[in-house]
mmCIF file of C-alpha atoms in Angstrom:
data_model
loop_
_atom_site.group_PDB
_atom_site.id
_atom_site.type_symbol
_atom_site.label_atom_id
_atom_site.label_comp_id
_atom_site.label_asym_id
_atom_site.label_seq_id
_atom_site.Cartn_x
_atom_site.Cartn_y
_atom_site.Cartn_z
ATOM 1 C CA MET L 1 17.486 -2.006 -11.864
ATOM 2 C CA ARG L 2 18.850 -0.121 -8.909
ATOM 3 C CA HIS L 3 16.969 2.662 -7.149
ATOM 4 C CA LEU L 4 18.442 5.908 -5.967
ATOM 5 C CA LEU L 5 17.678 7.051 -2.463
ATOM 6 C CA ALA L 6 16.725 10.452 -1.242
ATOM 7 C CA VAL L 7 15.550 11.966 2.001
ATOM 8 C CA ALA L 8 12.053 12.965 0.901
ATOM 9 C CA ALA L 9 9.581 14.406 3.463
ATOM 10 C CA GLY L 10 10.075 11.897 6.169
ATOM 11 C CA LEU L 11 12.112 8.802 5.309
ATOM 12 C CA VAL L 12 14.962 7.911 3.090
ATOM 13 C CA VAL L 13 12.764 6.613 0.327
ATOM 14 C CA LEU L 14 12.815 4.674 -2.913
ATOM 15 C CA ALA L 15 12.805 7.356 -5.560
ATOM 16 C CA ALA L 16 12.231 5.225 -8.548
ATOM 17 C CA SER L 17 9.531 2.870 -9.781
ATOM 18 C CA ALA L 18 8.646 -0.385 -8.169
ATOM 19 C CA CYS L 19 11.182 -2.540 -6.475
ATOM 20 C CA SER L 20 14.698 -3.623 -5.674
ATOM 21 C CA ALA L 21 16.555 -3.018 -2.517
ATOM 22 C CA PRO L 22 17.920 0.516 -2.235
ATOM 23 C CA THR L 23 21.626 1.146 -2.231
ATOM 24 C CA PRO L 24 22.263 2.084 1.435
ATOM 25 C CA PRO L 25 22.720 5.824 1.854
ATOM 26 C CA ARG L 26 25.035 7.508 4.236
ATOM 27 C CA SER L 27 23.469 8.062 7.623
ATOM 28 C CA ALA L 28 20.971 10.902 7.605
ATOM 29 C CA ALA L 29 21.176 13.150 10.664
ATOM 30 C CA PRO L 30 18.180 15.350 11.487
ATOM 31 C CA SER L 31 18.137 18.527 9.502
ATOM 32 C CA ALA L 32 15.584 20.193 11.829
ATOM 33 C CA PRO L 33 14.584 19.635 15.467
ATOM 34 C CA PRO L 34 12.353 16.537 15.765
ATOM 35 C CA THR L 35 8.770 17.565 16.524
ATOM 36 C CA GLY L 36 7.931 14.623 18.753
ATOM 37 C CA PRO L 37 5.675 11.705 17.870
ATOM 38 C CA ALA L 38 3.829 11.942 14.574
ATOM 39 C CA THR L 39 0.044 11.855 14.491
ATOM 40 C CA LEU L 40 -1.654 10.395 11.468
ATOM 41 C CA PRO L 41 -4.427 12.550 9.995
ATOM 42 C CA ALA L 42 -7.968 11.778 11.227
ATOM 43 C CA PRO L 43 -10.075 9.586 8.920
ATOM 44 C CA THR L 44 -12.612 11.537 6.916
ATOM 45 C CA GLY L 45 -15.492 9.022 6.908
ATOM 46 C CA ALA L 46 -18.447 8.697 9.218
ATOM 47 C CA HIS L 47 -17.430 5.518 11.052
ATOM 48 C CA PRO L 48 -15.076 4.906 13.953
ATOM 49 C CA VAL L 49 -12.284 2.537 12.956
ATOM 50 C CA GLY L 50 -11.215 -0.714 14.511
ATOM 51 C CA THR L 51 -8.214 -2.908 13.719
ATOM 52 C CA THR L 52 -6.968 -6.358 14.452
ATOM 53 C CA ALA L 53 -4.232 -8.689 13.214
ATOM 54 C CA LEU L 54 -4.427 -12.217 11.834
ATOM 55 C CA TYR L 55 -1.620 -14.643 11.349
ATOM 56 C CA LEU L 56 -2.041 -17.160 8.542
ATOM 57 C CA LYS L 57 0.063 -20.112 7.412
ATOM 58 C CA ASP L 58 -0.120 -21.528 3.913
ATOM 59 C CA THR L 59 1.141 -25.129 4.170
ATOM 60 C CA SER L 60 0.552 -25.772 0.483
ATOM 61 C CA ARG L 61 3.735 -23.940 -0.576
ATOM 62 C CA PRO L 62 7.195 -23.202 0.858
ATOM 63 C CA ASP L 63 8.305 -19.695 1.549
ATOM 64 C CA PRO L 64 9.905 -18.296 -1.628
ATOM 65 C CA TRP L 65 12.647 -16.424 0.311
ATOM 66 C CA ASN L 66 13.495 -18.544 3.304
ATOM 67 C CA LEU L 67 14.558 -21.947 2.110
ATOM 68 C CA ASP L 68 14.462 -23.273 5.690
ATOM 69 C CA VAL L 69 10.673 -22.701 5.964
ATOM 70 C CA ASP L 70 8.276 -25.128 4.346
ATOM 71 C CA ALA L 71 5.170 -22.991 4.755
ATOM 72 C CA ARG L 72 4.349 -19.362 3.896
ATOM 73 C CA GLU L 73 3.543 -17.345 6.981
ATOM 74 C CA LEU L 74 1.653 -14.032 6.616
ATOM 75 C CA LYS L 75 0.513 -11.281 8.879
ATOM 76 C CA VAL L 76 -2.703 -9.630 7.804
ATOM 77 C CA THR L 77 -3.880 -6.406 9.425
ATOM 78 C CA LEU L 78 -7.603 -5.656 9.200
ATOM 79 C CA TRP L 79 -9.196 -2.223 9.487
ATOM 80 C CA TYR L 80 -12.960 -1.933 9.541
ATOM 81 C CA PRO L 81 -15.924 0.217 10.703
ATOM 82 C CA ALA L 82 -16.259 -0.215 14.471
ATOM 83 C CA LYS L 83 -19.032 0.276 17.012
ATOM 84 C CA GLN L 84 -16.893 2.276 19.460
ATOM 85 C CA ARG L 85 -14.857 5.478 19.233
ATOM 86 C CA ASP L 86 -13.071 5.085 22.505
ATOM 87 C CA GLY L 87 -10.466 2.516 23.481
ATOM 88 C CA GLN L 88 -6.798 1.676 23.149
ATOM 89 C CA ARG L 89 -5.272 2.972 19.900
ATOM 90 C CA ALA L 90 -3.436 0.415 17.915
ATOM 91 C CA PRO L 91 0.345 0.779 17.797
ATOM 92 C CA TYR L 92 1.824 1.948 14.475
ATOM 93 C CA MET L 93 4.632 -0.544 14.765
ATOM 94 C CA THR L 94 6.616 -2.186 17.629
ATOM 95 C CA PRO L 95 9.801 -0.598 19.070
ATOM 96 C CA LYS L 96 11.819 -3.370 17.444
ATOM 97 C CA GLU L 97 10.239 -2.678 14.040
ATOM 98 C CA SER L 98 11.007 0.988 14.497
ATOM 99 C CA GLU L 99 14.608 0.188 15.347
ATOM 100 C CA LEU L 100 14.965 -1.890 12.159
ATOM 101 C CA ALA L 101 13.364 0.906 10.121
ATOM 102 C CA MET L 102 15.796 3.449 11.447
ATOM 103 C CA ARG L 103 18.653 1.098 10.598
ATOM 104 C CA ARG L 104 17.238 0.410 7.159
ATOM 105 C CA TYR L 105 16.893 4.024 6.309
ATOM 106 C CA ARG L 106 20.115 5.004 8.035
ATOM 107 C CA ILE L 107 18.451 7.697 10.138
ATOM 108 C CA ALA L 108 20.662 8.789 12.990
ATOM 109 C CA GLY L 109 20.273 11.295 15.854
ATOM 110 C CA VAL L 110 16.734 10.322 17.006
ATOM 111 C CA PRO L 111 15.665 7.531 19.316
ATOM 112 C CA ASP L 112 15.317 4.112 17.686
ATOM 113 C CA ASP L 113 11.727 3.709 18.885
ATOM 114 C CA THR L 114 10.540 7.023 17.387
ATOM 115 C CA LEU L 115 8.277 5.485 14.724
ATOM 116 C CA SER L 116 6.625 3.158 17.214
ATOM 117 C CA LYS L 117 5.306 6.234 19.018
ATOM 118 C CA THR L 118 3.322 7.406 15.946
ATOM 119 C CA ARG L 119 -0.257 8.054 16.912
ATOM 120 C CA THR L 120 -2.870 6.172 14.961
ATOM 121 C CA ASN L 121 -6.671 6.517 14.933
ATOM 122 C CA ALA L 122 -7.913 2.867 14.959
ATOM 123 C CA ILE L 123 -9.107 1.129 18.122
ATOM 124 C CA LYS L 124 -7.315 -2.131 18.742
ATOM 125 C CA ASP L 125 -9.608 -5.192 18.487
ATOM 126 C CA ALA L 126 -12.796 -3.039 18.468
ATOM 127 C CA GLU L 127 -16.038 -4.747 17.691
ATOM 128 C CA PRO L 128 -16.914 -4.445 13.981
ATOM 129 C CA THR L 129 -20.150 -3.011 12.682
ATOM 130 C CA GLY L 130 -21.949 -2.844 9.366
ATOM 131 C CA ARG L 131 -23.124 -5.410 6.872
ATOM 132 C CA LYS L 132 -22.366 -6.319 3.275
ATOM 133 C CA LEU L 133 -19.158 -4.271 3.342
ATOM 134 C CA PRO L 134 -16.830 -4.255 0.335
ATOM 135 C CA LEU L 135 -13.291 -5.509 0.904
ATOM 136 C CA VAL L 136 -10.087 -3.796 -0.127
ATOM 137 C CA VAL L 137 -6.742 -5.658 -0.097
ATOM 138 C CA LEU L 138 -3.699 -3.417 0.390
ATOM 139 C CA SER L 139 -0.110 -4.334 -0.493
ATOM 140 C CA PRO L 140 2.911 -2.158 0.455
ATOM 141 C CA GLY L 141 6.006 -1.252 -1.461
ATOM 142 C CA PHE L 142 9.123 -3.350 -1.457
ATOM 143 C CA THR L 143 11.095 -3.119 1.843
ATOM 144 C CA ASN L 144 8.100 -1.345 3.414
ATOM 145 C CA PRO L 145 5.861 -2.978 6.052
ATOM 146 C CA MET L 146 2.083 -2.783 5.773
ATOM 147 C CA SER L 147 2.095 -0.088 8.522
ATOM 148 C CA THR L 148 3.352 2.472 6.007
ATOM 149 C CA LEU L 149 -0.152 2.518 4.433
ATOM 150 C CA THR L 150 -1.970 2.951 7.731
ATOM 151 C CA SER L 151 -3.353 6.482 7.008
ATOM 152 C CA LEU L 152 -5.019 5.231 3.783
ATOM 153 C CA ALA L 153 -6.338 2.056 5.412
ATOM 154 C CA GLU L 154 -7.864 3.923 8.348
ATOM 155 C CA ASP L 155 -9.580 6.376 5.995
ATOM 156 C CA LEU L 156 -11.090 3.651 3.850
ATOM 157 C CA ALA L 157 -12.397 1.829 6.937
ATOM 158 C CA SER L 158 -14.051 5.027 8.099
ATOM 159 C CA ARG L 159 -15.818 5.247 4.752
ATOM 160 C CA GLY L 160 -17.354 1.793 5.144
ATOM 161 C CA TYR L 161 -14.763 -0.624 3.770
ATOM 162 C CA VAL L 162 -13.037 -3.591 5.324
ATOM 163 C CA VAL L 163 -9.332 -3.337 4.537
ATOM 164 C CA ALA L 164 -7.010 -6.325 4.596
ATOM 165 C CA GLY L 165 -3.365 -5.186 4.527
ATOM 166 C CA ILE L 166 -0.817 -7.934 3.862
ATOM 167 C CA ASP L 167 2.699 -7.965 5.173
ATOM 168 C CA HIS L 168 4.544 -10.066 2.642
ATOM 169 C CA THR L 169 7.045 -11.876 4.858
ATOM 170 C CA TYR L 170 10.777 -11.402 4.168
ATOM 171 C CA GLU L 171 10.023 -8.616 1.657
ATOM 172 C CA SER L 172 10.172 -5.742 4.190
ATOM 173 C CA TYR L 173 12.607 -4.697 6.882
ATOM 174 C CA ALA L 174 10.451 -6.165 9.627
ATOM 175 C CA THR L 175 7.444 -8.457 10.066
ATOM 176 C CA THR L 176 6.702 -9.550 13.577
ATOM 177 C CA LEU L 177 5.267 -13.045 13.694
ATOM 178 C CA PRO L 178 2.981 -14.374 16.510
ATOM 179 C CA ASP L 179 5.715 -16.119 18.452
ATOM 180 C CA GLY L 180 7.680 -12.897 18.610
ATOM 181 C CA ARG L 181 10.101 -13.700 15.801
ATOM 182 C CA VAL L 182 10.938 -10.746 13.556
ATOM 183 C CA ALA L 183 11.338 -11.659 9.901
ATOM 184 C CA GLU L 184 13.686 -9.276 8.118
ATOM 185 C CA CYS L 185 14.191 -8.658 4.434
ATOM 186 C CA LEU L 186 15.716 -11.755 2.875
ATOM 187 C CA ALA L 187 14.400 -10.757 -0.557
ATOM 188 C CA CYS L 188 16.602 -7.686 -0.500
ATOM 189 C CA ASP L 189 19.574 -9.899 -1.294
ATOM 190 C CA SER L 190 17.987 -11.047 -4.594
ATOM 191 C CA ASP L 191 16.722 -7.790 -6.097
ATOM 192 C CA THR L 192 19.176 -7.763 -8.951
ATOM 193 C CA ASP L 193 18.367 -11.319 -10.076
ATOM 194 C CA PRO L 194 16.798 -11.724 -13.548
ATOM 195 C CA GLY L 195 13.068 -11.760 -13.381
ATOM 196 C CA PHE L 196 12.999 -10.475 -9.793
ATOM 197 C CA GLY L 197 10.018 -8.139 -10.170
ATOM 198 C CA THR L 198 7.948 -10.747 -11.984
ATOM 199 C CA GLY L 199 8.733 -13.311 -9.217
ATOM 200 C CA VAL L 200 7.707 -10.872 -6.495
ATOM 201 C CA VAL L 201 4.350 -9.932 -8.024
ATOM 202 C CA ASN L 202 3.499 -13.572 -8.777
ATOM 203 C CA GLY L 203 4.345 -14.467 -5.150
ATOM 204 C CA ARG L 204 2.193 -11.640 -3.835
ATOM 205 C CA ALA L 205 -0.662 -12.650 -6.080
ATOM 206 C CA ALA L 206 -0.483 -16.110 -4.439
ATOM 207 C CA ASP L 207 -0.482 -14.387 -1.034
ATOM 208 C CA VAL L 208 -3.612 -12.467 -1.934
ATOM 209 C CA SER L 209 -5.529 -15.500 -3.155
ATOM 210 C CA PHE L 210 -4.602 -17.408 -0.003
ATOM 211 C CA VAL L 211 -5.784 -14.562 2.229
ATOM 212 C CA LEU L 212 -9.099 -14.411 0.319
ATOM 213 C CA ASP L 213 -9.468 -18.128 0.777
ATOM 214 C CA GLN L 214 -8.723 -17.962 4.533
ATOM 215 C CA LEU L 215 -10.479 -14.827 5.596
ATOM 216 C CA PRO L 216 -13.992 -16.262 6.025
ATOM 217 C CA SER L 217 -12.842 -18.774 8.585
ATOM 218 C CA LYS L 218 -10.088 -16.806 10.347
ATOM 219 C CA TRP L 219 -11.846 -13.544 11.322
ATOM 220 C CA ASP L 220 -15.030 -13.462 13.432
ATOM 221 C CA GLY L 221 -16.224 -10.384 11.568
ATOM 222 C CA SER L 222 -15.868 -11.859 8.132
ATOM 223 C CA ASP L 223 -19.635 -12.378 7.777
ATOM 224 C CA ARG L 224 -19.864 -8.612 7.371
ATOM 225 C CA ILE L 225 -17.926 -8.750 4.091
ATOM 226 C CA ASP L 226 -19.634 -8.797 0.720
ATOM 227 C CA ARG L 227 -17.322 -11.196 -1.117
ATOM 228 C CA SER L 228 -18.709 -10.135 -4.485
ATOM 229 C CA ARG L 229 -17.177 -6.721 -4.007
ATOM 230 C CA ILE L 230 -13.408 -7.019 -3.686
ATOM 231 C CA ALA L 231 -10.740 -4.648 -4.909
ATOM 232 C CA MET L 232 -6.958 -4.319 -4.428
ATOM 233 C CA ALA L 233 -4.600 -1.376 -4.248
ATOM 234 C CA GLY L 234 -0.936 -1.060 -3.473
ATOM 235 C CA GLN L 235 2.053 1.267 -3.624
ATOM 236 C CA SER L 236 5.173 0.617 -5.699
ATOM 237 C CA ILE L 237 5.533 -3.158 -6.251
ATOM 238 C CA GLY L 238 2.379 -3.514 -4.163
ATOM 239 C CA GLY L 239 0.518 -1.637 -6.909
ATOM 240 C CA ALA L 240 2.155 -3.876 -9.547
ATOM 241 C CA SER L 241 0.949 -6.804 -7.455
ATOM 242 C CA ALA L 242 -2.630 -5.524 -7.659
ATOM 243 C CA MET L 243 -2.541 -6.028 -11.393
ATOM 244 C CA ALA L 244 -0.874 -9.450 -11.027
ATOM 245 C CA ALA L 245 -3.493 -10.548 -8.478
ATOM 246 C CA MET L 246 -6.310 -9.487 -10.833
ATOM 247 C CA VAL L 247 -4.852 -11.416 -13.706
ATOM 248 C CA LYS L 248 -4.628 -14.521 -11.503
ATOM 249 C CA ASP L 249 -7.775 -14.290 -9.404
ATOM 250 C CA SER L 250 -11.141 -13.209 -10.797
ATOM 251 C CA ARG L 251 -12.476 -12.442 -7.299
ATOM 252 C CA VAL L 252 -10.555 -9.169 -7.364
ATOM 253 C CA ARG L 253 -12.941 -6.934 -9.332
ATOM 254 C CA ALA L 254 -10.940 -3.714 -9.507
ATOM 255 C CA GLY L 255 -7.429 -2.511 -8.856
ATOM 256 C CA ILE L 256 -5.228 0.522 -8.273
ATOM 257 C CA ASP L 257 -1.469 0.820 -8.854
ATOM 258 C CA MET L 258 0.093 3.720 -6.937
ATOM 259 C CA ASP L 259 3.343 4.477 -8.702
ATOM 260 C CA GLY L 260 4.565 0.976 -9.319
ATOM 261 C CA THR L 261 6.297 -0.401 -12.440
ATOM 262 C CA THR L 262 4.107 -3.271 -13.714
ATOM 263 C CA TYR L 263 5.334 -6.831 -14.346
ATOM 264 C CA ALA L 264 2.273 -8.970 -14.797
ATOM 265 C CA ARG L 265 1.677 -10.316 -18.291
ATOM 266 C CA ILE L 266 -1.702 -9.079 -19.422
ATOM 267 C CA PRO L 267 -3.394 -11.309 -22.076
ATOM 268 C CA LYS L 268 -3.097 -9.873 -25.598
ATOM 269 C CA SER L 269 -6.856 -10.088 -25.812
ATOM 270 C CA GLY L 270 -6.958 -7.347 -23.179
ATOM 271 C CA PHE L 271 -8.071 -6.870 -19.598
ATOM 272 C CA SER L 272 -11.565 -5.593 -18.990
ATOM 273 C CA ARG L 273 -11.866 -5.150 -15.206
ATOM 274 C CA PRO L 274 -11.631 -1.534 -13.892
ATOM 275 C CA PHE L 275 -8.054 -0.383 -13.216
ATOM 276 C CA MET L 276 -6.504 2.943 -12.163
ATOM 277 C CA PHE L 277 -2.881 4.154 -12.349
ATOM 278 C CA LEU L 278 -2.105 6.846 -9.764
ATOM 279 C CA GLY L 279 1.455 8.062 -9.973
ATOM 280 C CA SER L 280 4.175 10.618 -9.672
ATOM 281 C CA ALA L 281 5.886 12.495 -12.481
ATOM 282 C CA GLN L 282 8.035 9.492 -13.483
ATOM 283 C CA HIS L 283 4.796 7.917 -14.728
ATOM 284 C CA VAL L 284 3.643 10.532 -17.256
ATOM 285 C CA PRO L 285 3.104 9.077 -20.719
ATOM 286 C CA GLY L 286 6.490 8.672 -22.387
ATOM 287 C CA GLY L 287 8.250 8.988 -19.041
ATOM 288 C CA ARG L 288 11.245 6.971 -17.847
ATOM 289 C CA ASP L 289 9.073 4.008 -16.817
ATOM 290 C CA ASN L 290 7.293 2.780 -19.965
ATOM 291 C CA SER L 291 5.380 -0.101 -18.299
ATOM 292 C CA TRP L 292 2.251 2.005 -17.912
ATOM 293 C CA ASP L 293 2.371 3.026 -21.568
ATOM 294 C CA ARG L 294 2.596 -0.617 -22.503
ATOM 295 C CA ASP L 295 -0.172 -1.868 -20.255
ATOM 296 C CA TRP L 296 -2.520 1.071 -20.822
ATOM 297 C CA LYS L 297 -3.109 -0.186 -24.353
ATOM 298 C CA LEU L 298 -4.136 -3.604 -23.031
ATOM 299 C CA LEU L 299 -6.719 -2.278 -20.535
ATOM 300 C CA THR L 300 -9.999 -2.631 -22.433
ATOM 301 C CA GLY L 301 -12.440 -1.805 -19.618
ATOM 302 C CA TRP L 302 -12.891 1.272 -17.402
ATOM 303 C CA LYS L 303 -9.483 2.813 -16.841
ATOM 304 C CA ARG L 304 -7.882 6.023 -15.553
ATOM 305 C CA TRP L 305 -4.297 7.272 -15.506
ATOM 306 C CA LEU L 306 -3.704 10.036 -12.986
ATOM 307 C CA VAL L 307 -0.499 11.900 -12.112
ATOM 308 C CA LEU L 308 0.004 13.960 -8.948
ATOM 309 C CA THR L 309 2.113 17.063 -9.734
ATOM 310 C CA GLY L 310 4.872 17.591 -7.208
ATOM 311 C CA ALA L 311 4.611 14.051 -5.775
ATOM 312 C CA GLU L 312 7.528 11.630 -5.383
ATOM 313 C CA HIS L 313 7.508 7.832 -5.114
ATOM 314 C CA GLN L 314 6.804 7.620 -1.367
ATOM 315 C CA TYR L 315 4.180 10.367 -1.294
ATOM 316 C CA PHE L 316 1.462 7.669 -1.592
ATOM 317 C CA THR L 317 2.588 6.247 1.793
ATOM 318 C CA ASP L 318 2.841 7.597 5.344
ATOM 319 C CA GLY L 319 6.479 8.524 4.818
ATOM 320 C CA PRO L 320 6.038 12.257 4.364
ATOM 321 C CA LEU L 321 3.748 12.401 7.428
ATOM 322 C CA LEU L 322 6.564 11.076 9.608
ATOM 323 C CA ALA L 323 9.107 13.683 8.511
ATOM 324 C CA GLY L 324 8.654 15.977 11.513
ATOM 325 C CA ALA L 325 9.094 13.205 14.017
ATOM 326 C CA LEU L 326 12.411 12.308 12.441
ATOM 327 C CA GLY L 327 13.581 15.911 12.130
ATOM 328 C CA ILE L 328 14.003 15.616 8.358
ATOM 329 C CA THR L 329 13.477 18.412 5.924
ATOM 330 C CA PRO L 330 12.272 17.402 2.433
ATOM 331 C CA ALA L 331 15.085 17.094 -0.044
ATOM 332 C CA TYR L 332 12.852 17.362 -3.113
ATOM 333 C CA GLY L 333 9.242 17.379 -4.068
ATOM 334 C CA VAL L 334 6.896 20.253 -3.620
ATOM 335 C CA LEU L 335 3.675 18.624 -2.503
ATOM 336 C CA PRO L 336 3.061 19.066 1.262
ATOM 337 C CA ALA L 337 2.655 15.830 3.239
ATOM 338 C CA ALA L 338 -0.885 16.519 4.355
ATOM 339 C CA ARG L 339 -1.939 17.438 0.840
ATOM 340 C CA ALA L 340 -0.394 14.302 -0.583
ATOM 341 C CA ALA L 341 -2.350 12.218 1.945
ATOM 342 C CA GLU L 342 -5.586 14.066 1.141
ATOM 343 C CA LEU L 343 -5.168 13.553 -2.591
ATOM 344 C CA THR L 344 -4.313 9.863 -2.269
ATOM 345 C CA ARG L 345 -7.221 9.172 0.109
ATOM 346 C CA THR L 346 -9.680 11.183 -2.065
ATOM 347 C CA TYR L 347 -8.903 9.546 -5.413
ATOM 348 C CA VAL L 348 -8.469 5.989 -4.085
ATOM 349 C CA ALA L 349 -11.866 6.296 -2.309
ATOM 350 C CA ALA L 350 -13.505 7.784 -5.417
ATOM 351 C CA PHE L 351 -12.379 4.823 -7.526
ATOM 352 C CA LEU L 352 -13.570 2.322 -4.966
ATOM 353 C CA ASP L 353 -16.921 4.087 -4.414
ATOM 354 C CA GLN L 354 -17.547 4.007 -8.134
ATOM 355 C CA HIS L 355 -16.615 0.417 -8.755
ATOM 356 C CA LEU L 356 -17.481 -1.358 -5.487
ATOM 357 C CA LYS L 357 -20.431 0.800 -4.322
ATOM 358 C CA SER L 358 -21.838 1.839 -7.752
ATOM 359 C CA GLN L 359 -21.621 5.521 -6.821
ATOM 360 C CA PRO L 360 -20.633 7.570 -9.879
ATOM 361 C CA GLN L 361 -17.656 9.838 -9.233
ATOM 362 C CA PRO L 362 -17.397 12.799 -11.720
ATOM 363 C CA LEU L 363 -14.064 13.618 -9.984
ATOM 364 C CA LEU L 364 -12.497 10.758 -11.998
ATOM 365 C CA ASP L 365 -13.761 12.065 -15.307
ATOM 366 C CA LYS L 366 -12.362 15.560 -15.629
ATOM 367 C CA PRO L 367 -9.825 17.896 -14.010
ATOM 368 C CA SER L 368 -10.982 19.385 -10.720
ATOM 369 C CA SER L 369 -10.368 23.004 -9.603
ATOM 370 C CA ARG L 370 -10.391 21.706 -6.026
ATOM 371 C CA TYR L 371 -7.476 19.302 -6.798
ATOM 372 C CA PRO L 372 -5.439 21.077 -9.516
ATOM 373 C CA GLU L 373 -2.393 18.939 -8.743
ATOM 374 C CA VAL L 374 -4.117 15.865 -10.234
ATOM 375 C CA LYS L 375 -3.635 15.547 -14.003
ATOM 376 C CA ILE L 376 -5.710 13.056 -16.088
ATOM 377 C CA CYS L 377 -3.537 11.271 -18.617
ATOM 378 C CA PRO L 378 -2.789 10.829 -21.362
ATOM 379 C CA ALA L 379 -4.979 13.763 -22.574
ATOM 380 C CA THR L 380 -4.158 16.526 -20.041
ATOM 381 C CA CYS L 381 -0.718 15.689 -18.778
ATOM 382 C CA GLY L 382 2.769 15.531 -20.190
ATOM 383 C CA GLN L 383 6.364 15.678 -19.068
ATOM 384 C CA SER L 384 7.362 18.830 -17.249
#
């Protein structure tokens, strides 16, 4: 299926469910004066945050998108509790990646390197701290690089998690590889092919398993990870891939799908590991995407279905936080960017704290007066 595009609180965004390359919009000129470089909200946990990048090569399989490459190359960005608060902040993305993003989203009238100037909170290559830390794998939406989930990743690291964010090569507008090559979105040419979504999530599940295999030997801080406590979360088709990875790999104990149409085939006998749907209004029961209705019935373990009132598809990413830097006024959606980030961080962390740290979270069991935008489905939400 094709997705419609809209300028929504920061970027021209995918306004439907999980995947397929967007139909290019007309160029979007700033509708308000750009505010200068964006600053991601500060992490809410007790720990300083460090980050580093790993580059992995899976020689056991060819790349599914580039027929000229006989091995799958992946960039994995790690965020983790760090010993130091001071140091060089990690870049949000490179100037070239920013240029390709601006081209991808057809945003005109602001400098091409604008997004590369976004201020992050993590210290580049800081020394890790902590022991027996749970691991969270993150997967971004189709066409989006891993950097678009930086705010969530930094917050989880500050709360005592190691986060491994995967750039699925050739599935986003830009992935910079260690020799300086920039891999662009080859998969975008195939998004209307039959079975495209299923193929993407299966490929990403293989990426996840490979990263879990490689992490112990490729990162010096990997001895700090408790490999019995692993979860996965993702936005859009990254969320759909969380379910696919759990079906394929029993090491992933719990999962979160943030607003992604699901494609993985769940066994008819059911699926008992904890899973949470966290979505926008398109994912209310009986809404236009029925994949959650279908899979909800097959989830036999702990499960939650939450809908954020006023949220749109990209509100679970950094997109709305970047709006001011691009001079873009929201075209739709009523949830402020900072509030969307707070809600996403809060509920993702609550799920992970309950299922990876064994810390009960009443927030997940009933509506909260502090977070009235969050509806618990199917009992207390409906189409509106």
